[in-house]
mmCIF file of C-alpha atoms in Angstrom:
data_model
loop_
_atom_site.group_PDB
_atom_site.id
_atom_site.type_symbol
_atom_site.label_atom_id
_atom_site.label_comp_id
_atom_site.label_asym_id
_atom_site.label_seq_id
_atom_site.Cartn_x
_atom_site.Cartn_y
_atom_site.Cartn_z
ATOM 1 C CA MET A 1127 -9.786 37.219 -4.095
ATOM 2 C CA MET A 1128 -9.538 34.354 -1.639
ATOM 3 C CA VAL A 1129 -9.751 35.133 2.072
ATOM 4 C CA ASP A 1130 -8.128 33.040 4.794
ATOM 5 C CA ASN A 1131 -10.920 32.222 7.260
ATOM 6 C CA SER A 1132 -9.340 28.992 8.451
ATOM 7 C CA HIS A 1133 -8.207 30.345 11.828
ATOM 8 C CA SER A 1134 -11.741 31.312 12.888
ATOM 9 C CA LEU A 1135 -13.237 27.844 12.346
ATOM 10 C CA THR A 1136 -14.182 25.431 15.104
ATOM 11 C CA MET A 1137 -12.783 21.894 15.019
ATOM 12 C CA ILE A 1138 -16.102 20.582 13.696
ATOM 13 C CA ASP A 1139 -16.225 23.230 10.959
ATOM 14 C CA LYS A 1140 -12.658 22.392 9.984
ATOM 15 C CA PHE A 1141 -13.500 18.687 9.806
ATOM 16 C CA ARG A 1142 -16.501 19.459 7.592
ATOM 17 C CA ALA A 1143 -14.342 21.566 5.293
ATOM 18 C CA TYR A 1144 -11.802 18.769 4.855
ATOM 19 C CA PHE A 1145 -14.630 16.303 4.300
ATOM 20 C CA GLU A 1146 -16.020 18.571 1.568
ATOM 21 C CA LEU A 1147 -12.652 18.479 -0.182
ATOM 22 C CA LEU A 1148 -13.080 14.720 -0.664
ATOM 23 C CA LYS A 1149 -16.316 15.194 -2.682
ATOM 24 C CA PHE A 1150 -17.889 12.253 -0.906
ATOM 25 C CA ARG A 1151 -20.509 11.332 -3.513
ATOM 26 C CA LEU A 1152 -18.000 11.283 -6.362
ATOM 27 C CA SER A 1153 -15.373 9.411 -4.346
ATOM 28 C CA PHE A 1154 -18.003 6.955 -3.109
ATOM 29 C CA LEU A 1155 -19.002 6.255 -6.729
ATOM 30 C CA VAL A 1156 -15.321 5.566 -7.465
ATOM 31 C CA SER A 1157 -15.164 3.250 -4.451
ATOM 32 C CA PHE A 1158 -18.343 1.468 -5.540
ATOM 33 C CA SER A 1159 -16.951 0.958 -9.050
ATOM 34 C CA CYS A 1160 -13.731 -0.469 -7.600
ATOM 35 C CA GLY A 1161 -15.754 -2.920 -5.534
ATOM 36 C CA PHE A 1162 -17.872 -3.775 -8.578
ATOM 37 C CA GLY A 1163 -14.772 -4.625 -10.614
ATOM 38 C CA TYR A 1164 -13.326 -6.665 -7.758
ATOM 39 C CA ILE A 1165 -16.428 -8.834 -7.336
ATOM 40 C CA LEU A 1166 -16.633 -9.526 -11.068
ATOM 41 C CA GLY A 1167 -12.934 -10.364 -11.205
ATOM 42 C CA ALA A 1168 -13.049 -12.540 -8.082
ATOM 43 C CA ASN A 1169 -15.554 -14.829 -9.841
ATOM 44 C CA GLY A 1170 -17.144 -16.050 -6.618
ATOM 45 C CA SER A 1171 -13.931 -16.267 -4.562
ATOM 46 C CA ILE A 1172 -14.310 -12.989 -2.711
ATOM 47 C CA ASP A 1173 -11.696 -12.079 -0.126
ATOM 48 C CA TRP A 1174 -13.622 -9.524 1.917
ATOM 49 C CA LEU A 1175 -10.444 -7.971 3.315
ATOM 50 C CA HIS A 1176 -9.247 -7.288 -0.223
ATOM 51 C CA PHE A 1177 -12.721 -6.019 -1.123
ATOM 52 C CA ILE A 1178 -12.644 -3.483 1.719
ATOM 53 C CA VAL A 1179 -9.064 -2.540 0.866
ATOM 54 C CA ILE A 1180 -9.771 -1.841 -2.818
ATOM 55 C CA CYS A 1181 -12.883 0.193 -1.941
ATOM 56 C CA THR A 1182 -11.015 2.179 0.719
ATOM 57 C CA GLY A 1183 -7.949 2.699 -1.455
ATOM 58 C CA GLY A 1184 -10.089 3.787 -4.390
ATOM 59 C CA PHE A 1185 -11.982 6.246 -2.204
ATOM 60 C CA LEU A 1186 -8.785 7.791 -0.812
ATOM 61 C CA VAL A 1187 -7.038 8.079 -4.194
ATOM 62 C CA SER A 1188 -10.167 9.702 -5.605
ATOM 63 C CA GLY A 1189 -10.345 12.059 -2.635
ATOM 64 C CA ALA A 1190 -6.723 13.095 -3.154
ATOM 65 C CA SER A 1191 -7.304 13.608 -6.885
ATOM 66 C CA VAL A 1192 -10.334 15.861 -6.479
ATOM 67 C CA THR A 1193 -8.556 17.817 -3.734
ATOM 68 C CA ILE A 1194 -5.617 18.487 -6.070
ATOM 69 C CA ASN A 1195 -8.149 19.501 -8.716
ATOM 70 C CA GLN A 1196 -9.632 22.057 -6.319
ATOM 71 C CA ILE A 1197 -6.190 23.436 -5.441
ATOM 72 C CA ILE A 1198 -5.324 23.959 -9.111
ATOM 73 C CA GLU A 1199 -8.719 25.516 -9.873
ATOM 74 C CA LYS A 1200 -9.094 27.554 -6.681
ATOM 75 C CA ASP A 1201 -9.025 30.899 -8.523
ATOM 76 C CA LEU A 1202 -11.495 29.620 -11.116
ATOM 77 C CA ASP A 1203 -13.884 28.155 -8.540
ATOM 78 C CA VAL A 1204 -14.358 31.663 -7.140
ATOM 79 C CA LEU A 1205 -15.845 32.725 -10.472
ATOM 80 C CA MET A 1206 -18.510 30.021 -10.719
ATOM 81 C CA THR A 1207 -21.749 29.914 -8.756
ATOM 82 C CA ARG A 1208 -21.653 26.115 -8.451
ATOM 83 C CA THR A 1209 -18.172 26.103 -6.887
ATOM 84 C CA GLN A 1210 -17.715 29.421 -5.099
ATOM 85 C CA ASN A 1211 -18.751 27.964 -1.724
ATOM 86 C CA ARG A 1212 -16.130 25.217 -1.728
ATOM 87 C CA PRO A 1213 -13.587 25.175 1.130
ATOM 88 C CA LEU A 1214 -10.772 26.880 -0.814
ATOM 89 C CA PRO A 1215 -12.725 29.789 -2.378
ATOM 90 C CA THR A 1216 -14.346 30.551 0.990
ATOM 91 C CA GLY A 1217 -10.992 30.436 2.779
ATOM 92 C CA ARG A 1218 -12.062 27.724 5.202
ATOM 93 C CA ILE A 1219 -9.052 25.722 4.009
ATOM 94 C CA THR A 1220 -5.837 27.289 2.727
ATOM 95 C CA PRO A 1221 -4.091 25.934 -0.385
ATOM 96 C CA ASN A 1222 -1.166 24.718 1.764
ATOM 97 C CA GLN A 1223 -3.509 22.889 4.130
ATOM 98 C CA ALA A 1224 -5.323 21.319 1.166
ATOM 99 C CA ALA A 1225 -2.013 20.256 -0.399
ATOM 100 C CA ILE A 1226 -0.876 18.553 2.817
ATOM 101 C CA PHE A 1227 -4.271 16.889 3.137
ATOM 102 C CA ALA A 1228 -4.157 15.652 -0.489
ATOM 103 C CA PHE A 1229 -0.650 14.273 0.005
ATOM 104 C CA ILE A 1230 -1.592 12.388 3.176
ATOM 105 C CA VAL A 1231 -4.861 11.007 1.802
ATOM 106 C CA GLY A 1232 -3.274 10.010 -1.517
ATOM 107 C CA ALA A 1233 -0.218 8.443 0.140
ATOM 108 C CA VAL A 1234 -2.359 6.409 2.554
ATOM 109 C CA GLY A 1235 -4.543 5.194 -0.324
ATOM 110 C CA ILE A 1236 -1.557 4.153 -2.426
ATOM 111 C CA ILE A 1237 0.207 2.479 0.509
ATOM 112 C CA ILE A 1238 -2.946 0.512 1.327
ATOM 113 C CA LEU A 1239 -3.298 -0.651 -2.277
ATOM 114 C CA TYR A 1240 0.391 -1.555 -2.544
ATOM 115 C CA SER A 1241 0.349 -3.448 0.758
ATOM 116 C CA TYR A 1242 -2.802 -5.486 0.190
ATOM 117 C CA THR A 1243 -3.287 -5.796 -3.586
ATOM 118 C CA ASN A 1244 -0.520 -5.808 -6.202
ATOM 119 C CA VAL A 1245 1.885 -3.573 -8.122
ATOM 120 C CA LEU A 1246 -0.356 -3.363 -11.217
ATOM 121 C CA THR A 1247 -3.326 -2.073 -9.218
ATOM 122 C CA THR A 1248 -1.106 0.429 -7.415
ATOM 123 C CA LEU A 1249 0.393 1.747 -10.661
ATOM 124 C CA LEU A 1250 -3.052 2.091 -12.241
ATOM 125 C CA SER A 1251 -4.262 4.075 -9.227
ATOM 126 C CA ILE A 1252 -1.269 6.431 -9.525
ATOM 127 C CA LEU A 1253 -1.924 6.776 -13.269
ATOM 128 C CA SER A 1254 -5.538 7.638 -12.525
ATOM 129 C CA MET A 1255 -4.527 10.352 -10.060
ATOM 130 C CA VAL A 1256 -1.947 11.885 -12.403
ATOM 131 C CA LEU A 1257 -4.266 11.904 -15.424
ATOM 132 C CA TYR A 1258 -7.172 13.420 -13.520
ATOM 133 C CA SER A 1259 -5.268 15.980 -11.480
ATOM 134 C CA PHE A 1260 -2.478 17.119 -13.778
ATOM 135 C CA VAL A 1261 -3.700 16.392 -17.325
ATOM 136 C CA TYR A 1262 -7.514 16.520 -17.363
ATOM 137 C CA THR A 1263 -7.749 19.501 -15.011
ATOM 138 C CA PRO A 1264 -5.665 21.984 -17.076
ATOM 139 C CA LEU A 1265 -7.113 20.647 -20.354
ATOM 140 C CA LYS A 1266 -10.608 21.779 -19.304
ATOM 141 C CA ARG A 1267 -9.652 25.281 -20.487
ATOM 142 C CA VAL A 1268 -8.121 24.008 -23.725
ATOM 143 C CA GLY A 1269 -11.002 22.178 -25.370
ATOM 144 C CA PRO A 1270 -13.272 19.102 -25.457
ATOM 145 C CA ILE A 1271 -10.196 16.836 -25.651
ATOM 146 C CA ALA A 1272 -10.366 17.159 -21.846
ATOM 147 C CA VAL A 1273 -13.476 14.957 -21.821
ATOM 148 C CA PHE A 1274 -11.640 12.167 -23.639
ATOM 149 C CA VAL A 1275 -8.666 12.405 -21.283
ATOM 150 C CA GLY A 1276 -10.881 12.663 -18.198
ATOM 151 C CA ALA A 1277 -12.844 9.594 -19.268
ATOM 152 C CA ILE A 1278 -9.713 7.457 -18.858
ATOM 153 C CA PRO A 1279 -9.207 7.952 -15.082
ATOM 154 C CA GLY A 1280 -12.981 8.012 -14.763
ATOM 155 C CA ALA A 1281 -13.162 4.495 -16.226
ATOM 156 C CA LEU A 1282 -10.199 3.056 -14.312
ATOM 157 C CA PRO A 1283 -11.975 2.231 -10.979
ATOM 158 C CA PRO A 1284 -13.626 -1.034 -12.169
ATOM 159 C CA LEU A 1285 -10.345 -1.971 -13.844
ATOM 160 C CA LEU A 1286 -8.553 -1.369 -10.527
ATOM 161 C CA GLY A 1287 -11.012 -3.703 -8.838
ATOM 162 C CA TRP A 1288 -10.510 -6.362 -11.486
ATOM 163 C CA THR A 1289 -6.705 -6.252 -11.282
ATOM 164 C CA ALA A 1290 -6.865 -6.306 -7.483
ATOM 165 C CA ALA A 1291 -8.780 -9.587 -7.740
ATOM 166 C CA THR A 1292 -6.872 -11.191 -10.618
ATOM 167 C CA GLY A 1293 -3.489 -9.476 -10.872
ATOM 168 C CA HIS A 1294 -3.767 -8.957 -14.630
ATOM 169 C CA ILE A 1295 -5.688 -7.089 -17.349
ATOM 170 C CA SER A 1296 -7.862 -9.333 -19.532
ATOM 171 C CA ILE A 1297 -10.434 -8.786 -22.274
ATOM 172 C CA GLU A 1298 -13.128 -8.939 -19.598
ATOM 173 C CA ALA A 1299 -11.372 -6.167 -17.676
ATOM 174 C CA LEU A 1300 -11.195 -4.015 -20.800
ATOM 175 C CA ILE A 1301 -14.920 -4.548 -21.383
ATOM 176 C CA ILE A 1302 -15.948 -3.192 -17.986
ATOM 177 C CA PHE A 1303 -13.442 -0.366 -18.492
ATOM 178 C CA GLY A 1304 -14.998 0.365 -21.886
ATOM 179 C CA ILE A 1305 -18.549 0.549 -20.530
ATOM 180 C CA GLN A 1306 -17.618 3.188 -17.973
ATOM 181 C CA PHE A 1307 -15.424 4.986 -20.537
ATOM 182 C CA ILE A 1308 -18.247 5.364 -23.080
ATOM 183 C CA TRP A 1309 -20.760 6.305 -20.371
ATOM 184 C CA GLN A 1310 -18.751 9.362 -19.415
ATOM 185 C CA PHE A 1311 -19.204 11.197 -22.714
ATOM 186 C CA PRO A 1312 -22.974 11.747 -22.440
ATOM 187 C CA HIS A 1313 -22.493 12.206 -18.692
ATOM 188 C CA PHE A 1314 -19.825 14.922 -19.012
ATOM 189 C CA TRP A 1315 -21.471 16.670 -21.954
ATOM 190 C CA ALA A 1316 -24.863 16.794 -20.244
ATOM 191 C CA ILE A 1317 -23.231 18.407 -17.198
ATOM 192 C CA ALA A 1318 -21.335 20.830 -19.466
ATOM 193 C CA TRP A 1319 -24.605 21.737 -21.230
ATOM 194 C CA VAL A 1320 -26.413 22.402 -17.944
ATOM 195 C CA ALA A 1321 -23.496 24.346 -16.437
ATOM 196 C CA ASP A 1322 -22.430 26.057 -19.668
ATOM 197 C CA GLU A 1323 -22.855 29.641 -18.441
ATOM 198 C CA ASP A 1324 -20.941 28.916 -15.251
ATOM 199 C CA TYR A 1325 -18.210 27.047 -17.114
ATOM 200 C CA LYS A 1326 -17.725 29.969 -19.511
ATOM 201 C CA LYS A 1327 -16.944 32.239 -16.540
ATOM 202 C CA ALA A 1328 -13.947 30.015 -15.789
ATOM 203 C CA GLY A 1329 -13.018 29.475 -19.435
ATOM 204 C CA PHE A 1330 -13.887 25.773 -19.450
ATOM 205 C CA LYS A 1331 -14.434 24.333 -22.937
ATOM 206 C CA LEU A 1332 -15.936 20.869 -22.571
ATOM 207 C CA LEU A 1333 -18.753 20.775 -25.112
ATOM 208 C CA PRO A 1334 -17.959 19.286 -28.554
ATOM 209 C CA SER A 1335 -18.820 20.888 -31.907
ATOM 210 C CA GLY A 1336 -17.113 24.162 -31.164
ATOM 211 C CA GLY A 1337 -18.474 24.329 -27.641
ATOM 212 C CA LYS A 1338 -22.021 25.123 -28.703
ATOM 213 C CA LYS A 1339 -25.296 23.929 -27.236
ATOM 214 C CA ASP A 1340 -26.685 22.979 -30.621
ATOM 215 C CA LEU A 1341 -28.009 20.029 -32.596
ATOM 216 C CA ASN A 1342 -24.495 18.774 -33.456
ATOM 217 C CA THR A 1343 -23.614 18.486 -29.770
ATOM 218 C CA ALA A 1344 -26.961 16.810 -29.024
ATOM 219 C CA ILE A 1345 -26.324 14.299 -31.829
ATOM 220 C CA GLN A 1346 -22.900 13.424 -30.406
ATOM 221 C CA ILE A 1347 -24.473 12.868 -26.985
ATOM 222 C CA MET A 1348 -27.029 10.586 -28.650
ATOM 223 C CA ILE A 1349 -24.384 8.597 -30.556
ATOM 224 C CA TYR A 1350 -22.285 7.835 -27.461
ATOM 225 C CA THR A 1351 -25.421 6.915 -25.515
ATOM 226 C CA LEU A 1352 -26.427 4.609 -28.367
ATOM 227 C CA PHE A 1353 -23.024 2.890 -28.175
ATOM 228 C CA LEU A 1354 -23.747 2.034 -24.542
ATOM 229 C CA ILE A 1355 -26.404 -0.497 -25.567
ATOM 230 C CA PRO A 1356 -24.186 -2.929 -27.549
ATOM 231 C CA VAL A 1357 -21.166 -2.298 -25.297
ATOM 232 C CA GLY A 1358 -23.324 -3.020 -22.253
ATOM 233 C CA LEU A 1359 -24.197 -6.437 -23.715
ATOM 234 C CA LEU A 1360 -20.556 -7.514 -24.049
ATOM 235 C CA PRO A 1361 -20.331 -8.893 -20.476
ATOM 236 C CA ALA A 1362 -23.097 -11.368 -21.342
ATOM 237 C CA LYS A 1363 -21.471 -12.179 -24.690
ATOM 238 C CA PHE A 1364 -18.138 -12.997 -23.025
ATOM 239 C CA GLY A 1365 -19.702 -14.924 -20.152
ATOM 240 C CA ILE A 1366 -18.892 -12.418 -17.425
ATOM 241 C CA THR A 1367 -22.593 -12.130 -16.610
ATOM 242 C CA GLY A 1368 -25.809 -13.647 -17.946
ATOM 243 C CA LEU A 1369 -29.091 -12.969 -19.701
ATOM 244 C CA ASP A 1370 -30.883 -11.273 -16.791
ATOM 245 C CA SER A 1371 -28.420 -8.386 -16.596
ATOM 246 C CA ALA A 1372 -28.399 -8.139 -20.411
ATOM 247 C CA ILE A 1373 -32.141 -7.453 -20.311
ATOM 248 C CA VAL A 1374 -31.744 -4.826 -17.567
ATOM 249 C CA VAL A 1375 -28.861 -3.156 -19.399
ATOM 250 C CA THR A 1376 -30.830 -3.036 -22.653
ATOM 251 C CA VAL A 1377 -33.893 -1.496 -20.989
ATOM 252 C CA CYS A 1378 -31.752 1.062 -19.137
ATOM 253 C CA GLY A 1379 -29.854 1.848 -22.327
ATOM 254 C CA VAL A 1380 -33.040 2.425 -24.326
ATOM 255 C CA LEU A 1381 -34.505 4.651 -21.599
ATOM 256 C CA PHE A 1382 -31.249 6.598 -21.374
ATOM 257 C CA LEU A 1383 -31.132 6.935 -25.161
ATOM 258 C CA SER A 1384 -34.716 8.208 -25.315
ATOM 259 C CA GLN A 1385 -33.718 11.217 -23.225
ATOM 260 C CA THR A 1386 -31.185 12.259 -25.873
ATOM 261 C CA PHE A 1387 -33.893 12.509 -28.545
ATOM 262 C CA ALA A 1388 -35.659 15.111 -26.435
ATOM 263 C CA LEU A 1389 -32.444 17.142 -26.302
ATOM 264 C CA MET A 1390 -32.041 16.859 -30.088
ATOM 265 C CA ARG A 1391 -35.611 18.022 -30.548
ATOM 266 C CA THR A 1392 -35.763 20.864 -28.002
ATOM 267 C CA GLY A 1393 -32.176 21.805 -27.149
ATOM 268 C CA THR A 1394 -33.311 22.956 -23.722
ATOM 269 C CA ARG A 1395 -31.456 22.980 -20.428
ATOM 270 C CA GLN A 1396 -34.258 20.870 -18.941
ATOM 271 C CA SER A 1397 -33.656 18.109 -21.474
ATOM 272 C CA ALA A 1398 -29.918 18.163 -20.740
ATOM 273 C CA LEU A 1399 -30.716 18.029 -17.031
ATOM 274 C CA ARG A 1400 -32.738 14.843 -17.567
ATOM 275 C CA ILE A 1401 -29.797 13.258 -19.392
ATOM 276 C CA MET A 1402 -27.487 14.279 -16.560
ATOM 277 C CA PHE A 1403 -29.711 12.685 -13.918
ATOM 278 C CA GLY A 1404 -30.257 9.693 -16.179
ATOM 279 C CA SER A 1405 -26.501 9.181 -16.432
ATOM 280 C CA PHE A 1406 -26.174 9.265 -12.637
ATOM 281 C CA LEU A 1407 -28.817 6.532 -12.397
ATOM 282 C CA TYR A 1408 -27.639 4.424 -15.343
ATOM 283 C CA LEU A 1409 -24.188 3.423 -14.120
ATOM 284 C CA PRO A 1410 -25.005 2.150 -10.598
ATOM 285 C CA ILE A 1411 -28.180 0.391 -11.795
ATOM 286 C CA VAL A 1412 -26.264 -1.397 -14.554
ATOM 287 C CA GLN A 1413 -23.384 -2.314 -12.247
ATOM 288 C CA ILE A 1414 -25.775 -3.661 -9.609
ATOM 289 C CA ALA A 1415 -27.544 -5.692 -12.310
ATOM 290 C CA TYR A 1416 -24.206 -7.195 -13.371
ATOM 291 C CA LEU A 1417 -23.355 -8.034 -9.753
ATOM 292 C CA LEU A 1418 -26.717 -9.647 -9.015
ATOM 293 C CA ASP A 1419 -26.416 -11.685 -12.184
ATOM 294 C CA LYS A 1420 -22.903 -12.752 -11.194
ATOM 295 C CA VAL A 1421 -23.640 -13.822 -7.642
#
């Protein structure tokens, strides 16, 4: 049962609770990916005001999305060790307060994007919020189809950046979308493997192959990680970036892939944990390599 402790909090404690709702690290990664897509799309003609706007808008839309997610899952978060200390389960923020906060943060983010970018970018940001909050979130208790659906809003940030810079979706935009889309399968499944016991308490069904931590699941993680290597080379093939980043991406892809063989061999939580941390490192390293190669 949730308890309302919001009235006993100091102003600083309340601010911290609202800040926690935003999931800063996740929203910052979204913001970074938006900026990454913008710089690639700008092709050397960077408008720094637009760059700041797309990063800020992406951060706020992400913050609103994850807040809505926490409102919907508030009764489930109480059940899981990894989430039971969040602001809503602990009663530091009430559902009504969180809903108002999500509305304000989301509205400000969308207004900023609409005012300083273009209609396409704004619509894609709204699509991202709707898919993540109202489709992916309830599907987590249905089955692994949730991972496929969740990978779409998860891959939209670089596309948002690209459309903010160019005003249209091109093959290059779809390539950077595709890289982040494929990356999310080993990323999500590694997290689901590590947190499997906790997820089962809430009825989440994210692992493939019948939701089991077995060789079939490990093989699927390996296959999607393997796909990252050729997909990661497409920016060089299409002239978005050059040879230097292609080398970095290949090395990172091979190292990432090697971790999946350990999971196939041992099936241990420790091996899945290495893949999870590897996935967190892979994406920003690869995106930075693309950016350095571009500029």
